[in-house]
PDB file of C-alpha atoms and ligand atoms in Angstrom:
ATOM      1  CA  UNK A   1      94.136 100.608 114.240  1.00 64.00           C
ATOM      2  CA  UNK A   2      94.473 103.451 116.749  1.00 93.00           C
ATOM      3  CA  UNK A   3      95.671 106.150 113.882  1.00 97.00           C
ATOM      4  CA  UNK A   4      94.667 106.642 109.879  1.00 97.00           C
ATOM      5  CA  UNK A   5      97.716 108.354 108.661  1.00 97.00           C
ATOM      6  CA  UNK A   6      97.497 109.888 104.451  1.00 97.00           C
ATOM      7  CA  UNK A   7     100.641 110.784 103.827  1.00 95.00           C
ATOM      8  CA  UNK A   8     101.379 113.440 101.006  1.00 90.00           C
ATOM      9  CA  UNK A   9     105.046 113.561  99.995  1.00 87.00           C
ATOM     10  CA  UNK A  10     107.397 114.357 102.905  1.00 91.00           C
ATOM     11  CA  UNK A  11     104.292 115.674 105.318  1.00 93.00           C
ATOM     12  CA  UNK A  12     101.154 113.812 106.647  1.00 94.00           C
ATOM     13  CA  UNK A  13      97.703 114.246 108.035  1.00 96.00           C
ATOM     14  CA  UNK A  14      97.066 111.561 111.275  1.00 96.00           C
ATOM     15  CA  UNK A  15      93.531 111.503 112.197  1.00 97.00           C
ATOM     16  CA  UNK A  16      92.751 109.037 115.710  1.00 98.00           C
ATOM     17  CA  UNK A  17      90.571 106.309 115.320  1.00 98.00           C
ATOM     18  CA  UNK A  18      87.519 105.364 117.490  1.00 98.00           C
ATOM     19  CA  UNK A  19      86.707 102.689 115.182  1.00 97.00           C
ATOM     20  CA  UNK A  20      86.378 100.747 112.229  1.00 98.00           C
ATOM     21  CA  UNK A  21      82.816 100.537 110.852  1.00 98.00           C
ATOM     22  CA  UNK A  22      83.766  99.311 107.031  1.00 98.00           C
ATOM     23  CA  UNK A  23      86.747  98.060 105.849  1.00 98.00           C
ATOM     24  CA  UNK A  24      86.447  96.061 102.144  1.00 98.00           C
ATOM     25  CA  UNK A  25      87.754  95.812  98.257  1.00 98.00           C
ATOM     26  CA  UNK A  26      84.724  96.959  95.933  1.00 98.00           C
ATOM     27  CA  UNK A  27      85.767  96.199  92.149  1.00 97.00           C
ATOM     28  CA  UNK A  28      86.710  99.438  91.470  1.00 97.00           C
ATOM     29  CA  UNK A  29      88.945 100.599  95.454  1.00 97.00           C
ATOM     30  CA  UNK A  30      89.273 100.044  98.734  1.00 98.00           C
ATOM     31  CA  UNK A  31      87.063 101.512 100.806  1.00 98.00           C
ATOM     32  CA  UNK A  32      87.316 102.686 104.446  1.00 98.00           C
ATOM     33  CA  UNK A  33      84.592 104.154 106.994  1.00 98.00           C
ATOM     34  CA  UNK A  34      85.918 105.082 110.199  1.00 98.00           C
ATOM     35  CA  UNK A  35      84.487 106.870 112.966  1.00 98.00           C
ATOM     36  CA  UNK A  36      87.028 109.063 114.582  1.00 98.00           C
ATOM     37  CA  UNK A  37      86.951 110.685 118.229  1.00 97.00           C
ATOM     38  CA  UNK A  38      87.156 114.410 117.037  1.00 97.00           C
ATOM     39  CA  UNK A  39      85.842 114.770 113.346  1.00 98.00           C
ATOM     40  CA  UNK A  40      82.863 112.312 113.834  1.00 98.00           C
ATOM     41  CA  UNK A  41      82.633 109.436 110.488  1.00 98.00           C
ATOM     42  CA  UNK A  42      85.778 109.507 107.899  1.00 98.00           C
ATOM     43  CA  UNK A  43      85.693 108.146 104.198  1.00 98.00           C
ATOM     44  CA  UNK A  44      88.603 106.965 102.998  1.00 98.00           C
ATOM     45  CA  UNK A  45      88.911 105.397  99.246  1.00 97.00           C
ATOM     46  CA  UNK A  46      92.138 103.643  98.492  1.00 96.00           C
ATOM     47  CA  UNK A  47      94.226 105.310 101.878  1.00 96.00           C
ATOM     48  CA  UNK A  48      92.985 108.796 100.607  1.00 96.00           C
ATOM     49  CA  UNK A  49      90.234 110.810 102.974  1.00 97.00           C
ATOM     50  CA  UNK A  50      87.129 111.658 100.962  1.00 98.00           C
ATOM     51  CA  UNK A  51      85.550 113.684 103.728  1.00 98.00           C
ATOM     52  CA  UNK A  52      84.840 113.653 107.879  1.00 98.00           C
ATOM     53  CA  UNK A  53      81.285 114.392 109.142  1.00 98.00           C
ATOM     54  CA  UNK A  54      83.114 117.519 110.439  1.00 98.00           C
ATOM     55  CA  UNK A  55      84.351 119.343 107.439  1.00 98.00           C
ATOM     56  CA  UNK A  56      82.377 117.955 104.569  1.00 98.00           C
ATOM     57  CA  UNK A  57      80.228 120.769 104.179  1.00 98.00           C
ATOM     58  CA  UNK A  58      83.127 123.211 103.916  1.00 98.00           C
ATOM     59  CA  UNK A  59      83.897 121.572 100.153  1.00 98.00           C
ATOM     60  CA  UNK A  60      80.583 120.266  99.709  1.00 98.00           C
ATOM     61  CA  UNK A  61      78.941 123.850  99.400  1.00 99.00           C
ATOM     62  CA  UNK A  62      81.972 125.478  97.931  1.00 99.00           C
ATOM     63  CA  UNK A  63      82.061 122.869  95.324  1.00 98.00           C
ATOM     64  CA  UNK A  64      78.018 123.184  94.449  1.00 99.00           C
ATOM     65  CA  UNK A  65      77.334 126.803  95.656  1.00 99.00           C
ATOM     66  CA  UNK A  66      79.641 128.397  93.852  1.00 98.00           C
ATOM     67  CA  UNK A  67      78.092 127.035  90.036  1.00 98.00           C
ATOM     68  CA  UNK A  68      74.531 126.903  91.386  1.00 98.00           C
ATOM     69  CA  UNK A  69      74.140 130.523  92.307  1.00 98.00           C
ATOM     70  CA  UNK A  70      76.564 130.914  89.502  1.00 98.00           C
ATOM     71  CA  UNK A  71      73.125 130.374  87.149  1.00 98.00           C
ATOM     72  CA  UNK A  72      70.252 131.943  87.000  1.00 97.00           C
ATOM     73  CA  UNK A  73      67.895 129.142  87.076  1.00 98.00           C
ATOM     74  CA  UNK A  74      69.519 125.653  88.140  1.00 98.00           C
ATOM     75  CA  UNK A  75      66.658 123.017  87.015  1.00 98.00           C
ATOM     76  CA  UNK A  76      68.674 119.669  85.344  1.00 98.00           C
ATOM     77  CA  UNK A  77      71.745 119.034  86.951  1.00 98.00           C
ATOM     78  CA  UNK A  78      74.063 116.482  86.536  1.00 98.00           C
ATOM     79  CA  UNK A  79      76.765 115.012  89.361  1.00 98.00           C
ATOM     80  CA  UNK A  80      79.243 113.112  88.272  1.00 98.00           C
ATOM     81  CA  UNK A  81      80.935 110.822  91.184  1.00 98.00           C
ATOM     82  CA  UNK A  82      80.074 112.238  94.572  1.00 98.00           C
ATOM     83  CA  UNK A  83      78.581 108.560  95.885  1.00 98.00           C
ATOM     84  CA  UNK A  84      78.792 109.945  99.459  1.00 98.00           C
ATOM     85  CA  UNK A  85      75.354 111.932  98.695  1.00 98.00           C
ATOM     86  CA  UNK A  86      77.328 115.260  99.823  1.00 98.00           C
ATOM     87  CA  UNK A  87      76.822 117.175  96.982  1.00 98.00           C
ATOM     88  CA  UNK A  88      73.119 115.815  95.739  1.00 98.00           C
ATOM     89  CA  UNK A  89      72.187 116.876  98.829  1.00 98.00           C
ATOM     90  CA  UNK A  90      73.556 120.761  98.518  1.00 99.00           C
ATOM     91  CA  UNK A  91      72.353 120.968  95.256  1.00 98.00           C
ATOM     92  CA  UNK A  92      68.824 119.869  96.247  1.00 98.00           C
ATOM     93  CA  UNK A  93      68.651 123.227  98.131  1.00 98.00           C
ATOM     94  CA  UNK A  94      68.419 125.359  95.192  1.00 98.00           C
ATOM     95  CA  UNK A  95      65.098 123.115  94.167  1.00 98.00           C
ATOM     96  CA  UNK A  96      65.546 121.928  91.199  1.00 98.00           C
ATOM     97  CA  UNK A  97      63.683 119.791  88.982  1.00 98.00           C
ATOM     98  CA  UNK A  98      66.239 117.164  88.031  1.00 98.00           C
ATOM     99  CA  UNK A  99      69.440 115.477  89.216  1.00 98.00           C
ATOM    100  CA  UNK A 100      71.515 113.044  87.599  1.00 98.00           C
ATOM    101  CA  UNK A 101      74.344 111.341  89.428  1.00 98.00           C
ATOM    102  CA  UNK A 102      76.436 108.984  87.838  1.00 98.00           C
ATOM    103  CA  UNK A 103      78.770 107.214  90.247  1.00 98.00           C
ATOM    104  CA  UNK A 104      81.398 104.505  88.923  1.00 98.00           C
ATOM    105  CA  UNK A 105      80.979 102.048  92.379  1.00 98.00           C
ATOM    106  CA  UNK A 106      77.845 101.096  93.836  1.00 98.00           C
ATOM    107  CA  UNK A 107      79.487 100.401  97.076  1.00 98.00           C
ATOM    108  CA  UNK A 108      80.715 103.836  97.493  1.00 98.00           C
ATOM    109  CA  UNK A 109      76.852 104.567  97.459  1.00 98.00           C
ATOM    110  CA  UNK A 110      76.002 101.743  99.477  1.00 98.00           C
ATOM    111  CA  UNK A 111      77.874 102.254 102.488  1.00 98.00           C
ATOM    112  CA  UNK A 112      77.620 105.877 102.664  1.00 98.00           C
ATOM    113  CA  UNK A 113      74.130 105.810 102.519  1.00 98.00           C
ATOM    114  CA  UNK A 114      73.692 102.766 104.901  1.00 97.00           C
ATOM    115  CA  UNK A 115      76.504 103.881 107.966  1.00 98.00           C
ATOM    116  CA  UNK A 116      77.463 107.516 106.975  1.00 98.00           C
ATOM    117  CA  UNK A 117      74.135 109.372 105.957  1.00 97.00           C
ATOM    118  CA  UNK A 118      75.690 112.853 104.999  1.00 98.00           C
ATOM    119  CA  UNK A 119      73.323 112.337 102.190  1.00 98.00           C
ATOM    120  CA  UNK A 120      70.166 112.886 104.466  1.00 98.00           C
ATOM    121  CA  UNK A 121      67.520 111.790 102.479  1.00 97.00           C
ATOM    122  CA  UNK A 122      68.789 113.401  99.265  1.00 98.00           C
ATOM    123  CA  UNK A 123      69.176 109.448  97.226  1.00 98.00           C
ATOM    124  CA  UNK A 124      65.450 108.781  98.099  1.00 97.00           C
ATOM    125  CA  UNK A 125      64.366 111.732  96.956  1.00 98.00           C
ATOM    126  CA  UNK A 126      61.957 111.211  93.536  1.00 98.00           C
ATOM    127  CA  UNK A 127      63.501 114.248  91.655  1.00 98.00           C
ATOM    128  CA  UNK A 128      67.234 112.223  92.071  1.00 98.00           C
ATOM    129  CA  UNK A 129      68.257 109.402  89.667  1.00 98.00           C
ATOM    130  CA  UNK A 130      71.427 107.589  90.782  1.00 98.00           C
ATOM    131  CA  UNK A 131      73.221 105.791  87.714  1.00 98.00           C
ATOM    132  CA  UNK A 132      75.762 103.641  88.544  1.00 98.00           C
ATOM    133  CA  UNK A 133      78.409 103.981  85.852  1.00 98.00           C
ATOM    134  CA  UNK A 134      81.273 105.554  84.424  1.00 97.00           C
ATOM    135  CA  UNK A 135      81.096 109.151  84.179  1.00 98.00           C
ATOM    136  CA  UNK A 136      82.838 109.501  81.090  1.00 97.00           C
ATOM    137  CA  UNK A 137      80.392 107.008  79.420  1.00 98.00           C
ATOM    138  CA  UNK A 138      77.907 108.847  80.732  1.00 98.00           C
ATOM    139  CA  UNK A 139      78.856 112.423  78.955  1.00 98.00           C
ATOM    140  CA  UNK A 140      80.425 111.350  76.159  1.00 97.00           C
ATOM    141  CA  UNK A 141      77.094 110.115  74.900  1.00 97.00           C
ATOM    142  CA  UNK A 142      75.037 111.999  76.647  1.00 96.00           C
ATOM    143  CA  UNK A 143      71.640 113.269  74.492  1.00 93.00           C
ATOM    144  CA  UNK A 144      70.408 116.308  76.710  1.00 96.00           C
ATOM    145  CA  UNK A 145      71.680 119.349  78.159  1.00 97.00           C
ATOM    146  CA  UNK A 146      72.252 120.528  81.707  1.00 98.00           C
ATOM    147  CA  UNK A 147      71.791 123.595  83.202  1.00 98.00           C
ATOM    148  CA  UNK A 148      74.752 122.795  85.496  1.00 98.00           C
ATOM    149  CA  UNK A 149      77.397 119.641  85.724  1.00 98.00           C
ATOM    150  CA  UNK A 150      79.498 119.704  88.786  1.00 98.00           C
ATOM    151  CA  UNK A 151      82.355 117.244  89.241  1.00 98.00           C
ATOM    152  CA  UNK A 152      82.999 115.559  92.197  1.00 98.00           C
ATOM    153  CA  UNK A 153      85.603 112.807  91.560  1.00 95.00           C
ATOM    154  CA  UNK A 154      88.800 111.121  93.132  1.00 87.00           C
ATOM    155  CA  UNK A 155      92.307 111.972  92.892  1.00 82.00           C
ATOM    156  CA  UNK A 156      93.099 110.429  89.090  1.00 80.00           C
ATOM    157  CA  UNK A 157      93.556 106.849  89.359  1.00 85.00           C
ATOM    158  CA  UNK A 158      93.332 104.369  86.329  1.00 86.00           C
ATOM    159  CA  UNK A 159      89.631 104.097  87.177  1.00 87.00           C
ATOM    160  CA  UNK A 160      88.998 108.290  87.511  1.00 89.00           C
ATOM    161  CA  UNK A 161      92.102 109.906  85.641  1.00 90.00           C
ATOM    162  CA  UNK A 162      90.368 110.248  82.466  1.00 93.00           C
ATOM    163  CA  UNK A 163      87.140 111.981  84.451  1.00 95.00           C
ATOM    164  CA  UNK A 164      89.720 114.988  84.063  1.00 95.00           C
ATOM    165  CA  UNK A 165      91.320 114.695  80.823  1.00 96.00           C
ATOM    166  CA  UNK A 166      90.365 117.293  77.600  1.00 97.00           C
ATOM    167  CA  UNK A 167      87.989 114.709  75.930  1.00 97.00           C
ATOM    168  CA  UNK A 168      86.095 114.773  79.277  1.00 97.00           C
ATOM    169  CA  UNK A 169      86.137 118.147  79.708  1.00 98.00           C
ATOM    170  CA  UNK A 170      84.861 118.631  76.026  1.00 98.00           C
ATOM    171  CA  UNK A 171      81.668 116.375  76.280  1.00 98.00           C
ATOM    172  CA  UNK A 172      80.840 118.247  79.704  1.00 98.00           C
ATOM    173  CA  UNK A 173      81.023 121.783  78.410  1.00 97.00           C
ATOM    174  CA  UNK A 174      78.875 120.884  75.235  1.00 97.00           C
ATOM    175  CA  UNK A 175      76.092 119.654  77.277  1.00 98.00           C
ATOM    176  CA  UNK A 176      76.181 122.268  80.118  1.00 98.00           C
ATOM    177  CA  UNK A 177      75.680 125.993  81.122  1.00 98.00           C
ATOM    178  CA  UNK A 178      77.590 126.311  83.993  1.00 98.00           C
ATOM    179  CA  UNK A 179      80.330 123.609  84.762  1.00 98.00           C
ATOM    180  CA  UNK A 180      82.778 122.718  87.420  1.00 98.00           C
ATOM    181  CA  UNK A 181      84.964 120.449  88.939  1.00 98.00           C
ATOM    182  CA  UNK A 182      87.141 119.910  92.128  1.00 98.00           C
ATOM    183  CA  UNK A 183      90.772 120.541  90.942  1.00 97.00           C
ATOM    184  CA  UNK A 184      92.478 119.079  94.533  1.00 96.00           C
ATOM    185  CA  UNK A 185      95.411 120.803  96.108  1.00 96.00           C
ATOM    186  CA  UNK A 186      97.431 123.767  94.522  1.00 97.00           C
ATOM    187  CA  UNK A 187      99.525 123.492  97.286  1.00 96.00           C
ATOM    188  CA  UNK A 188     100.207 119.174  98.025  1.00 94.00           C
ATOM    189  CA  UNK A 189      99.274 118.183  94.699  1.00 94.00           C
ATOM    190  CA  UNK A 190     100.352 120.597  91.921  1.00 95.00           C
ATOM    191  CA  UNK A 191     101.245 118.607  89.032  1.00 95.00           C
ATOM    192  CA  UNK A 192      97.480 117.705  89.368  1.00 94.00           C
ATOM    193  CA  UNK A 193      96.008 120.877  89.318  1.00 96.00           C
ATOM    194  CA  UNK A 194      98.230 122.226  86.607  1.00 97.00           C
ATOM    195  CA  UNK A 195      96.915 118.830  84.376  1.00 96.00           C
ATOM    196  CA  UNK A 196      93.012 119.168  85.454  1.00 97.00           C
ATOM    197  CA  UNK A 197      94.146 123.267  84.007  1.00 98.00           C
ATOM    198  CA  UNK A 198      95.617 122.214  80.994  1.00 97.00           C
ATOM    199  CA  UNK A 199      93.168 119.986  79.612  1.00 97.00           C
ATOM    200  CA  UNK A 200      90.076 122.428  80.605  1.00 98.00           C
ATOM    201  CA  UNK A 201      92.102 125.433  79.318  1.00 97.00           C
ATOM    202  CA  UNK A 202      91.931 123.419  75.890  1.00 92.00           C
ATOM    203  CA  UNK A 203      88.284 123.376  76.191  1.00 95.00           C
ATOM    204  CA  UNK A 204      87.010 126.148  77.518  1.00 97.00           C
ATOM    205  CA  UNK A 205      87.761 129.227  79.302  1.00 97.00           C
ATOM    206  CA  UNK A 206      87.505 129.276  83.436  1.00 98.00           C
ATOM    207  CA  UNK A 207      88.219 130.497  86.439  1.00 98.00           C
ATOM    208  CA  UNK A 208      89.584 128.693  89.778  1.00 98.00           C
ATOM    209  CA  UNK A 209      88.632 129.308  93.263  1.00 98.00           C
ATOM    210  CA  UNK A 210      90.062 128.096  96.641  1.00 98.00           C
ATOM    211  CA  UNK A 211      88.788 127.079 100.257  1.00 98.00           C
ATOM    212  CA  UNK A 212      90.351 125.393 103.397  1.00 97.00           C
ATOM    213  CA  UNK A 213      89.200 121.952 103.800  1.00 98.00           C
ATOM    214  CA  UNK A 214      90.944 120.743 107.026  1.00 97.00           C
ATOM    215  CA  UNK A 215      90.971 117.129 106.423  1.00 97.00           C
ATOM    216  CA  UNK A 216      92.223 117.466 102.729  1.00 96.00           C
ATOM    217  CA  UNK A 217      95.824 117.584 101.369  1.00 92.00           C
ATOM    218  CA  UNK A 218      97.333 120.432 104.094  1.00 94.00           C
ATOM    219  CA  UNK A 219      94.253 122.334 103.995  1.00 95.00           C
ATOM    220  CA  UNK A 220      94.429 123.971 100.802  1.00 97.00           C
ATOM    221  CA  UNK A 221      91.611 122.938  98.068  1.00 98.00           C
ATOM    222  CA  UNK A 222      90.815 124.717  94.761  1.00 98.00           C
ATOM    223  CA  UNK A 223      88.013 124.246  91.903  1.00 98.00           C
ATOM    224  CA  UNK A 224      87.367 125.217  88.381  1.00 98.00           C
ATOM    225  CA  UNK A 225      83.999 126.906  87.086  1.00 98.00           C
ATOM    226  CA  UNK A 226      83.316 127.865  83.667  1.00 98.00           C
ATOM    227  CA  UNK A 227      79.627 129.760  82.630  1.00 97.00           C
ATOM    228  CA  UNK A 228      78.351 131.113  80.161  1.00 91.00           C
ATOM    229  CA  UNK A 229      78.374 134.506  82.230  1.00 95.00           C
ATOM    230  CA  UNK A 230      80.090 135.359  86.262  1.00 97.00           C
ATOM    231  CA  UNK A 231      76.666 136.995  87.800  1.00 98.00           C
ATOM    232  CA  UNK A 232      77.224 140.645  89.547  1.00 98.00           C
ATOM    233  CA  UNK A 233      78.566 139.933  93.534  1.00 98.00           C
ATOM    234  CA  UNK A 234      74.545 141.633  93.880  1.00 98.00           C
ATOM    235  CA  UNK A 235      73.064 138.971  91.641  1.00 98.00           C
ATOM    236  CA  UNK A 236      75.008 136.373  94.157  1.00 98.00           C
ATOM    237  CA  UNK A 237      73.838 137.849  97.332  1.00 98.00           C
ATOM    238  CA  UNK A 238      70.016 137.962  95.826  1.00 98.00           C
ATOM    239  CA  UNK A 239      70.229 134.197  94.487  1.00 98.00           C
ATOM    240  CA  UNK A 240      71.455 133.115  97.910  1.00 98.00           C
ATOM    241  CA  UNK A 241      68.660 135.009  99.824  1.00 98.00           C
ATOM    242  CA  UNK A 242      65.979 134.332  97.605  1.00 98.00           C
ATOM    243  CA  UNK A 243      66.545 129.989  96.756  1.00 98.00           C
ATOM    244  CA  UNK A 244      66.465 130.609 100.898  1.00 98.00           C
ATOM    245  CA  UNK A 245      69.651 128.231 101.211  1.00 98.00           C
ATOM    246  CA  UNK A 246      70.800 127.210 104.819  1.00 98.00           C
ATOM    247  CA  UNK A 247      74.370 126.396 104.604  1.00 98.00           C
ATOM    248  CA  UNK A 248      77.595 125.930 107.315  1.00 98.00           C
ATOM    249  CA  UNK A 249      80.366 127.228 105.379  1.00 98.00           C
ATOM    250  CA  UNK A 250      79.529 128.990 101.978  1.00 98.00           C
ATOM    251  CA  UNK A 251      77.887 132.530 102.236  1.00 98.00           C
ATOM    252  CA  UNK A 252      77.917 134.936  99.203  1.00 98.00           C
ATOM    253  CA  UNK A 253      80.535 136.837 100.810  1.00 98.00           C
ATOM    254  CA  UNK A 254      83.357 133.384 100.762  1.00 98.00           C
ATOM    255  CA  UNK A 255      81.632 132.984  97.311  1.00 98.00           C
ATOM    256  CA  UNK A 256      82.835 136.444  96.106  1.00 98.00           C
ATOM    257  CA  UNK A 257      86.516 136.595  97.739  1.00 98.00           C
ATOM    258  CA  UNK A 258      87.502 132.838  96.624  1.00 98.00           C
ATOM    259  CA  UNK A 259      88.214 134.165  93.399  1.00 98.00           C
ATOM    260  CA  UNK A 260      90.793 136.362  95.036  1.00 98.00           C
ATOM    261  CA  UNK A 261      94.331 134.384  94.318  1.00 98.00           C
ATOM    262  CA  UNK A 262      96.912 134.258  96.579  1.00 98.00           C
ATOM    263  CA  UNK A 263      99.884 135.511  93.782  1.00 98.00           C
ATOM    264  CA  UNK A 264     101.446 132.554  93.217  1.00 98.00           C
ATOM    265  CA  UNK A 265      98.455 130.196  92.171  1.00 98.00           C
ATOM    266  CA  UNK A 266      97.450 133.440  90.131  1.00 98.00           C
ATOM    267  CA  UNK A 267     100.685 133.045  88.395  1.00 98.00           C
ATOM    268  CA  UNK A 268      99.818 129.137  87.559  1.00 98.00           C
ATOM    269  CA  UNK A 269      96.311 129.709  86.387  1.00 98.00           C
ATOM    270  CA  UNK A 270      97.319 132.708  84.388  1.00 97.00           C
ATOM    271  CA  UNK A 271     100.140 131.501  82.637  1.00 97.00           C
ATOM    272  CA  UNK A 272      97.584 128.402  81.523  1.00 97.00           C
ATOM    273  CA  UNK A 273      94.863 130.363  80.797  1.00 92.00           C
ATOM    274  CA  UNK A 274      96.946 132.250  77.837  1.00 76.00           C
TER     275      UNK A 274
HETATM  276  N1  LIG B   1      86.552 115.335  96.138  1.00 58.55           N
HETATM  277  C1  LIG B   1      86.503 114.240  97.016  1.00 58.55           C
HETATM  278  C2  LIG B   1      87.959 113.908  97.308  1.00 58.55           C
HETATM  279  O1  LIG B   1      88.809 114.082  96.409  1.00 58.55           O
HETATM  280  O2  LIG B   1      88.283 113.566  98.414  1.00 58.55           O
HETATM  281  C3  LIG B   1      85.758 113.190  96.273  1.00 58.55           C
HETATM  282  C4  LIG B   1      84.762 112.415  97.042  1.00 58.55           C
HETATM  283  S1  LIG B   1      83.654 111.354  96.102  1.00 58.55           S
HETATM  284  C5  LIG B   1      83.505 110.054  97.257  1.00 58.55           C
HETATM  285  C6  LIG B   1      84.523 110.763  94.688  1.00 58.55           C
HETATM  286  C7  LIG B   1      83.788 109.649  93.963  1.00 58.55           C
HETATM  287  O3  LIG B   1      84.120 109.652  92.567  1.00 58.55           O
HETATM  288  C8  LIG B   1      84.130 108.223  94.454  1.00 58.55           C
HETATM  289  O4  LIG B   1      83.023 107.664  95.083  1.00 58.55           O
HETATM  290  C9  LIG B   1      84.537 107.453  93.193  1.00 58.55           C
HETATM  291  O5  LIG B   1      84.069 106.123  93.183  1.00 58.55           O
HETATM  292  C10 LIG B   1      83.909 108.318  92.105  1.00 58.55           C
HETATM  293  N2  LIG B   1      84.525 108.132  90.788  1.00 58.55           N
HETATM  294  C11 LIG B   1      85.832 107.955  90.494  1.00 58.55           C
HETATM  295  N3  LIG B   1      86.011 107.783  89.185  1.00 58.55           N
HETATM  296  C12 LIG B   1      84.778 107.850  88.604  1.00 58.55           C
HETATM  297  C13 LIG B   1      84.310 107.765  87.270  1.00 58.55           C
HETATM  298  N4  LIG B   1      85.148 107.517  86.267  1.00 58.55           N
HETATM  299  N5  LIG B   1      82.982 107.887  87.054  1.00 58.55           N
HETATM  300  C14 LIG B   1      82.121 108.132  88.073  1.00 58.55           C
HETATM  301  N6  LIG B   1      82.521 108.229  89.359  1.00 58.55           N
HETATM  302  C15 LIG B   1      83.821 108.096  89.620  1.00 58.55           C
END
C-alpha cells in the first residue's frame, strides 16, 4: 500500500506510506500500524487514524492538561481507553499517586507498546494499573472515587458507542472531581458531537474546548470538561509552573483561549447546554 486514505463524507485525509509494521483483526477491530515518510508511526483502528508520532501530543496534552491543571491536586486518576499509552503518559507528569486505565483490547496495548512506544515507559511504571476491560463495566460499578477521569475512546462503534451515552456519563461524574472526554470533530463529525453533548448535558453541566489536530477529521477536534470549579487563568499558569510539566503543544496560554468558541460551535453547545 503506497497511500492510507480515511475518508470523511465527500473530503479525505491521504497520508503516504513507508510501510506496514502491523496489520491484524483483534476481537474487538482491526488494527493498523504504519510508519509513514512525513508524520513518523500512524495508528489506525478499523480505517480510522488514532494518532501519528507527529501530532499525538497536540490532543494528547489538550485532552489531559486541560482537566489536570483543571484540579487542584490530581492524585487517583482514572483513563478510560487510551491503549496507545498517550495519555498515561501526560498524566504521569503531574505526579500522581494512582492511575487506572481500563482499555477494552489488549492488542491495542500490545502493539503500541511493543512497535509504537509513545507510551515511554509510562505502562511499566508501578503507580499505573492497566485493566483490560470494558470501560463502562468498569464505572458503572466502580467502588472509589477519582480525583480526575479523562476519556479517551474511539469514534462510537457497537463496541465504544455506549462509552458516550448518559448512563456512562452518569457513573463517571458520580465517581469523579474533574471529568472529561474527547468529543471528535465539530466540524466532520457533528451529529457526534451534538450526541456526546446531549447525553452529558443530561448529566452534568460542562464546557467544550477545541484544538487542531492535523491528522484528525479536517483538523478540527473539540472536548468536554466538567469540575467541580474552572480555576482563575492565574491558578492555571501557577499549576503549570509549579507540577514543572514539559509539554509540545499545551501551555496555559492554549489552555485559557480554547474555551474561546468560534460562534457557530458556541451556538451548538449553548443551545444544548439550556
Ligand atoms: N481519540 C482517539 C481517536 O479518536 O482517534 C482515540 C485513541 S485510543 C487508541 C481509543 C481506544 O479506546 C482504543 O484503543 C479502543 O480499543 C478503546 N475503546 C473503545 N471502546 C472502549 C470501551 N468500551 N472500553 C474501553 N476502551 C475502549
Amino acid at each position: 500500500m503506497e497511500w492510507f486514505e480515511e475518508s470523511y463524507g465527500d473530503a479525505s485525509l491521504r497520508i503516504r506510506i513507508k510501510r506496514v509494521i502491523a496489520d491484524f483483526e483483534s476481537r474487538y477491530q482491526r488494527i493498523q500500524l504504519f510508519e509513514t515518510y512525513s508524520f513518523g508511526k500512524m495508528l489506525v483502528l478499523d480505517g480510522k487514524i488514532q494518532l501519528t508520532e507527529r501530532d499525538e501530543a497536540f490532543y494528547h496534552e489538550m485532552l489531559v492538561h486541560v482537566p489536570m491543571l483543571t484540579h487542584r491536586n490530581p492524585k487517583k486518576v482514572l483513563i478510560i481507553g487510551g491503549g496507545d499509552g498517550g495519555s498515561v503518559r501526560e498524566t504521569l507528569k503531574h505526579d500522581p499517586d494512582e492511575v487506572v486505565m481500563v482499555e477494552l483490547d489488549r492488542d491495542v496495548i500490545e502493539v503500541c507498546r511493543n512497535h509504537l512506544g509513545i507510551d515511554r515507559g509510562a505502562f511499566d511504571d508501578p503507580r499505573v494499573t492497566v485493566l483490560v476491560e470494558d470501560g463502562m463495566d468498569y464505572v458503572i460499578s466502580a467502588g472509589e472515587k477519582f480525583d480526575a477521569v479523562i476519556v479517551d475512546g474511539t469514534d462510537p462503534n457497537p463496541f465504544s458507542q455506549h462509552i458516550s451515552s448518559a448512563e456512562f456519563y452518569q457513573a463517571c461524574e458520580r465517581i469523579s472531581d474533574v471529568f472529561a472526554t474527547q468529543s471528535q470533530s465539530p466540524f466532520a463529525q457533528l451529529e457526534y458531537f451534538r450526541e456526546v453533548l446531549e447525553n452529558i448535558a443530561g448529566v452534568m453541566d460542562f464546557r467544550v474546548y477545541i484544538n487542531f489536530v492535523p491528522a484528525y477529521p479536517l483538523g478540527l477536534w473539540s472536548y468536554v470538561i466538567h469540575p467541580e470549579r474552572y480555576p482563575e487563568a492565574e491558578e492555571i499558569r501557577r499549576r503549570f509552573i509549579e507540577r514543572e510539566i514539559r509539554t509540545v503543544h499545551y501551555n496555559p496560554e492554549i489552555h485559557i483561549a480554547s474555551f474561546a468558541l468560534p460562534e457557530w460551535i458556541r451556538m451548538i453547545v449553548d443551545r444544548i447546554r439550556k
